[in-house]
Amino acid sequence: EVQLVESGGGLVQPGRSLRLSCAASGFTFDDYAMHWVRQAPGKGLEWVSGISWNSGSIGYADSVKGRFTISRDNAKNSLYLQMNSLRAEDTALYYCAKAYNWNFHSHMDVWGKGTTVTVSS
Amino acid sequence: QSALTQPASVSGSPGQSITISCTGTSSDVGGYNYVSWYQQHPGKAPKLMIYDVSNRPSGVSNRFSGSKSGNTASLTISGLQAEDEADYYCSSYTSSSTQVFGTGTKVTVL
């Protein structure tokens, strides 16, 4: 069974950092691009970042560019999101999602259950 | 990277058909056939319903169909059922090598 399990969320003060992880199983991880998508409480979905199968192509939403860094470790079947200089508006449920193919141009066909990040003093 | 525009809500009676629009620009919806649609029930993760404008993943009911004309994509749900009541989001690849979601539409089955 294809499965994505996010971890690393929590309560953090504004300006601090947090690193999210996503453990993948049930598919050949290094064949596929991956995405991070977030959803603020009571709000819609927002694409955060995407990374190609070999990390050769990476993209970020303007709202996080320069503060967040996406990465992956294909040997560990894991995806990461390093979040620096966190703001209150980064408070959200963060989903890890598998792309349909090697390129994050493609849609998200499998989603994790998400991990909650709360930025507050 | 402005969100794609969707109606806030759409409603219909059981058995009816409804259509949700998703309007973007030539830099996203109109420029690529990488439009997808997601269904999200309260407290659940999104589920892929349509990809590449009009393709249905295995296991998704054929009551769901997608199309595109110019800068506007559409999701049609025919034979509306109670279980279709959920939030729906469109998404598109963009010329900035990013993805962008729509504002979301709440579907209510009357």
PDB file of N, CA and C in Angstrom, chain A residues 5-54:
ATOM      1  N   VAL A   5       3.725   9.429   5.474  1.00  0.00           N
ATOM      2  CA  VAL A   5       3.501   9.784   6.871  1.00  0.00           C
ATOM      3  C   VAL A   5       4.366  10.988   7.229  1.00  0.00           C
ATOM      4  N   GLU A   6       3.700  12.102   7.512  1.00  0.00           N
ATOM      5  CA  GLU A   6       4.396  13.330   7.873  1.00  0.00           C
ATOM      6  C   GLU A   6       4.674  13.377   9.379  1.00  0.00           C
ATOM      7  N   SER A   7       5.729  14.078   9.737  1.00  0.00           N
ATOM      8  CA  SER A   7       6.068  14.275  11.145  1.00  0.00           C
ATOM      9  C   SER A   7       6.875  15.560  11.288  1.00  0.00           C
ATOM     10  N   GLY A   8       7.058  15.989  12.543  1.00  0.00           N
ATOM     11  CA  GLY A   8       7.890  17.144  12.794  1.00  0.00           C
ATOM     12  C   GLY A   8       7.140  18.427  13.110  1.00  0.00           C
ATOM     13  N   GLY A   9       5.828  18.396  12.995  1.00  0.00           N
ATOM     14  CA  GLY A   9       5.053  19.587  13.302  1.00  0.00           C
ATOM     15  C   GLY A   9       5.038  19.885  14.794  1.00  0.00           C
ATOM     16  N   GLY A  10       4.537  21.060  15.131  1.00  0.00           N
ATOM     17  CA  GLY A  10       4.461  21.427  16.531  1.00  0.00           C
ATOM     18  C   GLY A  10       4.247  22.918  16.700  1.00  0.00           C
ATOM     19  N   LEU A  11       4.364  23.361  17.943  1.00  0.00           N
ATOM     20  CA  LEU A  11       4.221  24.778  18.267  1.00  0.00           C
ATOM     21  C   LEU A  11       5.603  25.427  18.274  1.00  0.00           C
ATOM     22  N   VAL A  12       5.753  26.512  17.548  1.00  0.00           N
ATOM     23  CA  VAL A  12       7.049  27.189  17.450  1.00  0.00           C
ATOM     24  C   VAL A  12       6.825  28.693  17.493  1.00  0.00           C
ATOM     25  N   GLN A  13       7.782  29.405  18.067  1.00  0.00           N
ATOM     26  CA  GLN A  13       7.673  30.862  18.156  1.00  0.00           C
ATOM     27  C   GLN A  13       7.995  31.526  16.822  1.00  0.00           C
ATOM     28  N   PRO A  14       7.420  32.683  16.574  1.00  0.00           N
ATOM     29  CA  PRO A  14       7.755  33.425  15.341  1.00  0.00           C
ATOM     30  C   PRO A  14       9.254  33.664  15.243  1.00  0.00           C
ATOM     31  N   GLY A  15       9.763  33.507  14.029  1.00  0.00           N
ATOM     32  CA  GLY A  15      11.181  33.712  13.790  1.00  0.00           C
ATOM     33  C   GLY A  15      12.033  32.468  13.959  1.00  0.00           C
ATOM     34  N   ARG A  16      11.462  31.428  14.571  1.00  0.00           N
ATOM     35  CA  ARG A  16      12.220  30.199  14.785  1.00  0.00           C
ATOM     36  C   ARG A  16      12.099  29.258  13.592  1.00  0.00           C
ATOM     37  N   SER A  17      12.743  28.109  13.707  1.00  0.00           N
ATOM     38  CA  SER A  17      12.783  27.140  12.612  1.00  0.00           C
ATOM     39  C   SER A  17      12.132  25.826  13.006  1.00  0.00           C
ATOM     40  N   LEU A  18      11.760  25.063  11.976  1.00  0.00           N
ATOM     41  CA  LEU A  18      11.171  23.739  12.172  1.00  0.00           C
ATOM     42  C   LEU A  18      11.479  22.920  10.933  1.00  0.00           C
ATOM     43  N   ARG A  19      11.681  21.624  11.108  1.00  0.00           N
ATOM     44  CA  ARG A  19      11.928  20.749   9.961  1.00  0.00           C
ATOM     45  C   ARG A  19      10.871  19.657   9.916  1.00  0.00           C
ATOM     46  N   LEU A  20      10.147  19.610   8.820  1.00  0.00           N
ATOM     47  CA  LEU A  20       9.150  18.566   8.614  1.00  0.00           C
ATOM     48  C   LEU A  20       9.765  17.407   7.843  1.00  0.00           C
ATOM     49  N   SER A  21       9.271  16.219   8.119  1.00  0.00           N
ATOM     50  CA  SER A  21       9.700  15.018   7.407  1.00  0.00           C
ATOM     51  C   SER A  21       8.485  14.286   6.861  1.00  0.00           C
ATOM     52  N   CYS A  22       8.710  13.540   5.805  1.00  0.00           N
ATOM     53  CA  CYS A  22       7.657  12.705   5.215  1.00  0.00           C
ATOM     54  C   CYS A  22       8.290  11.365   4.854  1.00  0.00           C
ATOM     55  N   ALA A  23       7.816  10.308   5.504  1.00  0.00           N
ATOM     56  CA  ALA A  23       8.315   8.963   5.229  1.00  0.00           C
ATOM     57  C   ALA A  23       7.418   8.287   4.205  1.00  0.00           C
ATOM     58  N   ALA A  24       8.010   7.823   3.124  1.00  0.00           N
ATOM     59  CA  ALA A  24       7.251   7.204   2.037  1.00  0.00           C
ATOM     60  C   ALA A  24       7.455   5.694   2.029  1.00  0.00           C
ATOM     61  N   SER A  25       6.412   4.966   1.673  1.00  0.00           N
ATOM     62  CA  SER A  25       6.504   3.515   1.559  1.00  0.00           C
ATOM     63  C   SER A  25       5.482   3.013   0.548  1.00  0.00           C
ATOM     64  N   GLY A  26       5.722   1.808   0.035  1.00  0.00           N
ATOM     65  CA  GLY A  26       4.784   1.198  -0.887  1.00  0.00           C
ATOM     66  C   GLY A  26       4.992   1.547  -2.346  1.00  0.00           C
ATOM     67  N   PHE A  27       6.007   2.343  -2.654  1.00  0.00           N
ATOM     68  CA  PHE A  27       6.306   2.665  -4.052  1.00  0.00           C
ATOM     69  C   PHE A  27       7.803   2.976  -4.164  1.00  0.00           C
ATOM     70  N   THR A  28       8.281   3.022  -5.389  1.00  0.00           N
ATOM     71  CA  THR A  28       9.698   3.312  -5.614  1.00  0.00           C
ATOM     72  C   THR A  28       9.901   4.815  -5.520  1.00  0.00           C
ATOM     73  N   PHE A  29      10.296   5.261  -4.351  1.00  0.00           N
ATOM     74  CA  PHE A  29      10.341   6.693  -4.014  1.00  0.00           C
ATOM     75  C   PHE A  29      11.141   7.497  -5.030  1.00  0.00           C
ATOM     76  N   ASP A  30      12.292   6.993  -5.444  1.00  0.00           N
ATOM     77  CA  ASP A  30      13.162   7.798  -6.298  1.00  0.00           C
ATOM     78  C   ASP A  30      12.730   7.827  -7.757  1.00  0.00           C
ATOM     79  N   ASP A  31      11.556   7.278  -8.064  1.00  0.00           N
ATOM     80  CA  ASP A  31      10.991   7.405  -9.401  1.00  0.00           C
ATOM     81  C   ASP A  31      10.064   8.605  -9.528  1.00  0.00           C
ATOM     82  N   TYR A  32       9.740   9.230  -8.397  1.00  0.00           N
ATOM     83  CA  TYR A  32       8.676  10.223  -8.396  1.00  0.00           C
ATOM     84  C   TYR A  32       9.080  11.551  -7.764  1.00  0.00           C
ATOM     85  N   ALA A  33       8.518  12.625  -8.321  1.00  0.00           N
ATOM     86  CA  ALA A  33       8.631  13.934  -7.684  1.00  0.00           C
ATOM     87  C   ALA A  33       7.703  13.966  -6.474  1.00  0.00           C
ATOM     88  N   MET A  34       7.916  14.968  -5.624  1.00  0.00           N
ATOM     89  CA  MET A  34       7.108  15.112  -4.416  1.00  0.00           C
ATOM     90  C   MET A  34       6.727  16.571  -4.207  1.00  0.00           C
ATOM     91  N   HIS A  35       5.636  16.765  -3.456  1.00  0.00           N
ATOM     92  CA  HIS A  35       5.135  18.106  -3.168  1.00  0.00           C
ATOM     93  C   HIS A  35       4.905  18.276  -1.670  1.00  0.00           C
ATOM     94  N   TRP A  36       4.962  19.537  -1.223  1.00  0.00           N
ATOM     95  CA  TRP A  36       4.416  19.943   0.072  1.00  0.00           C
ATOM     96  C   TRP A  36       3.266  20.908  -0.204  1.00  0.00           C
ATOM     97  N   VAL A  37       2.144  20.664   0.451  1.00  0.00           N
ATOM     98  CA  VAL A  37       0.946  21.500   0.324  1.00  0.00           C
ATOM     99  C   VAL A  37       0.470  21.810   1.734  1.00  0.00           C
ATOM    100  N   ARG A  38       0.012  23.020   1.974  1.00  0.00           N
ATOM    101  CA  ARG A  38      -0.471  23.356   3.308  1.00  0.00           C
ATOM    102  C   ARG A  38      -1.898  23.891   3.273  1.00  0.00           C
ATOM    103  N   GLN A  39      -2.521  23.852   4.441  1.00  0.00           N
ATOM    104  CA  GLN A  39      -3.898  24.328   4.569  1.00  0.00           C
ATOM    105  C   GLN A  39      -4.047  25.014   5.923  1.00  0.00           C
ATOM    106  N   ALA A  40      -4.178  26.323   5.909  1.00  0.00           N
ATOM    107  CA  ALA A  40      -4.390  27.079   7.140  1.00  0.00           C
ATOM    108  C   ALA A  40      -5.763  26.733   7.715  1.00  0.00           C
ATOM    109  N   PRO A  41      -5.950  26.871   8.996  1.00  0.00           N
ATOM    110  CA  PRO A  41      -7.230  26.516   9.620  1.00  0.00           C
ATOM    111  C   PRO A  41      -8.420  27.197   8.942  1.00  0.00           C
ATOM    112  N   GLY A  42      -9.361  26.406   8.468  1.00  0.00           N
ATOM    113  CA  GLY A  42     -10.554  26.932   7.830  1.00  0.00           C
ATOM    114  C   GLY A  42     -10.353  27.527   6.451  1.00  0.00           C
ATOM    115  N   LYS A  43      -9.157  27.350   5.898  1.00  0.00           N
ATOM    116  CA  LYS A  43      -8.835  27.946   4.601  1.00  0.00           C
ATOM    117  C   LYS A  43      -8.616  26.877   3.534  1.00  0.00           C
ATOM    118  N   GLY A  44      -8.272  27.330   2.323  1.00  0.00           N
ATOM    119  CA  GLY A  44      -8.074  26.420   1.212  1.00  0.00           C
ATOM    120  C   GLY A  44      -6.663  25.865   1.144  1.00  0.00           C
ATOM    121  N   LEU A  45      -6.448  25.053   0.117  1.00  0.00           N
ATOM    122  CA  LEU A  45      -5.143  24.453  -0.102  1.00  0.00           C
ATOM    123  C   LEU A  45      -4.178  25.458  -0.709  1.00  0.00           C
ATOM    124  N   GLU A  46      -2.928  25.385  -0.298  1.00  0.00           N
ATOM    125  CA  GLU A  46      -1.874  26.239  -0.866  1.00  0.00           C
ATOM    126  C   GLU A  46      -0.668  25.376  -1.175  1.00  0.00           C
ATOM    127  N   TRP A  47      -0.245  25.356  -2.419  1.00  0.00           N
ATOM    128  CA  TRP A  47       0.978  24.635  -2.791  1.00  0.00           C
ATOM    129  C   TRP A  47       2.167  25.375  -2.200  1.00  0.00           C
ATOM    130  N   VAL A  48       3.069  24.636  -1.588  1.00  0.00           N
ATOM    131  CA  VAL A  48       4.224  25.226  -0.917  1.00  0.00           C
ATOM    132  C   VAL A  48       5.504  25.019  -1.714  1.00  0.00           C
ATOM    133  N   SER A  49       5.744  23.766  -2.125  1.00  0.00           N
ATOM    134  CA  SER A  49       7.013  23.474  -2.785  1.00  0.00           C
ATOM    135  C   SER A  49       6.939  22.123  -3.471  1.00  0.00           C
ATOM    136  N   GLY A  50       7.800  21.946  -4.484  1.00  0.00           N
ATOM    137  CA  GLY A  50       7.892  20.676  -5.181  1.00  0.00           C
ATOM    138  C   GLY A  50       9.342  20.367  -5.521  1.00  0.00           C
ATOM    139  N   ILE A  51       9.639  19.075  -5.650  1.00  0.00           N
ATOM    140  CA  ILE A  51      11.004  18.639  -5.948  1.00  0.00           C
ATOM    141  C   ILE A  51      10.937  17.450  -6.896  1.00  0.00           C
ATOM    142  N   SER A  52      11.781  17.468  -7.907  1.00  0.00           N
ATOM    143  CA  SER A  52      11.795  16.372  -8.880  1.00  0.00           C
ATOM    144  C   SER A  52      12.439  15.137  -8.269  1.00  0.00           C
ATOM    145  N   TRP A  53      12.403  14.050  -9.025  1.00  0.00           N
ATOM    146  CA  TRP A  53      12.868  12.771  -8.515  1.00  0.00           C
ATOM    147  C   TRP A  53      14.311  12.774  -8.037  1.00  0.00           C
ATOM    148  N   ASN A  54      15.146  13.547  -8.715  1.00  0.00           N
ATOM    149  CA  ASN A  54      16.575  13.555  -8.394  1.00  0.00           C
ATOM    150  C   ASN A  54      17.032  14.876  -7.789  1.00  0.00           C
TER     151      ASN A  54
END
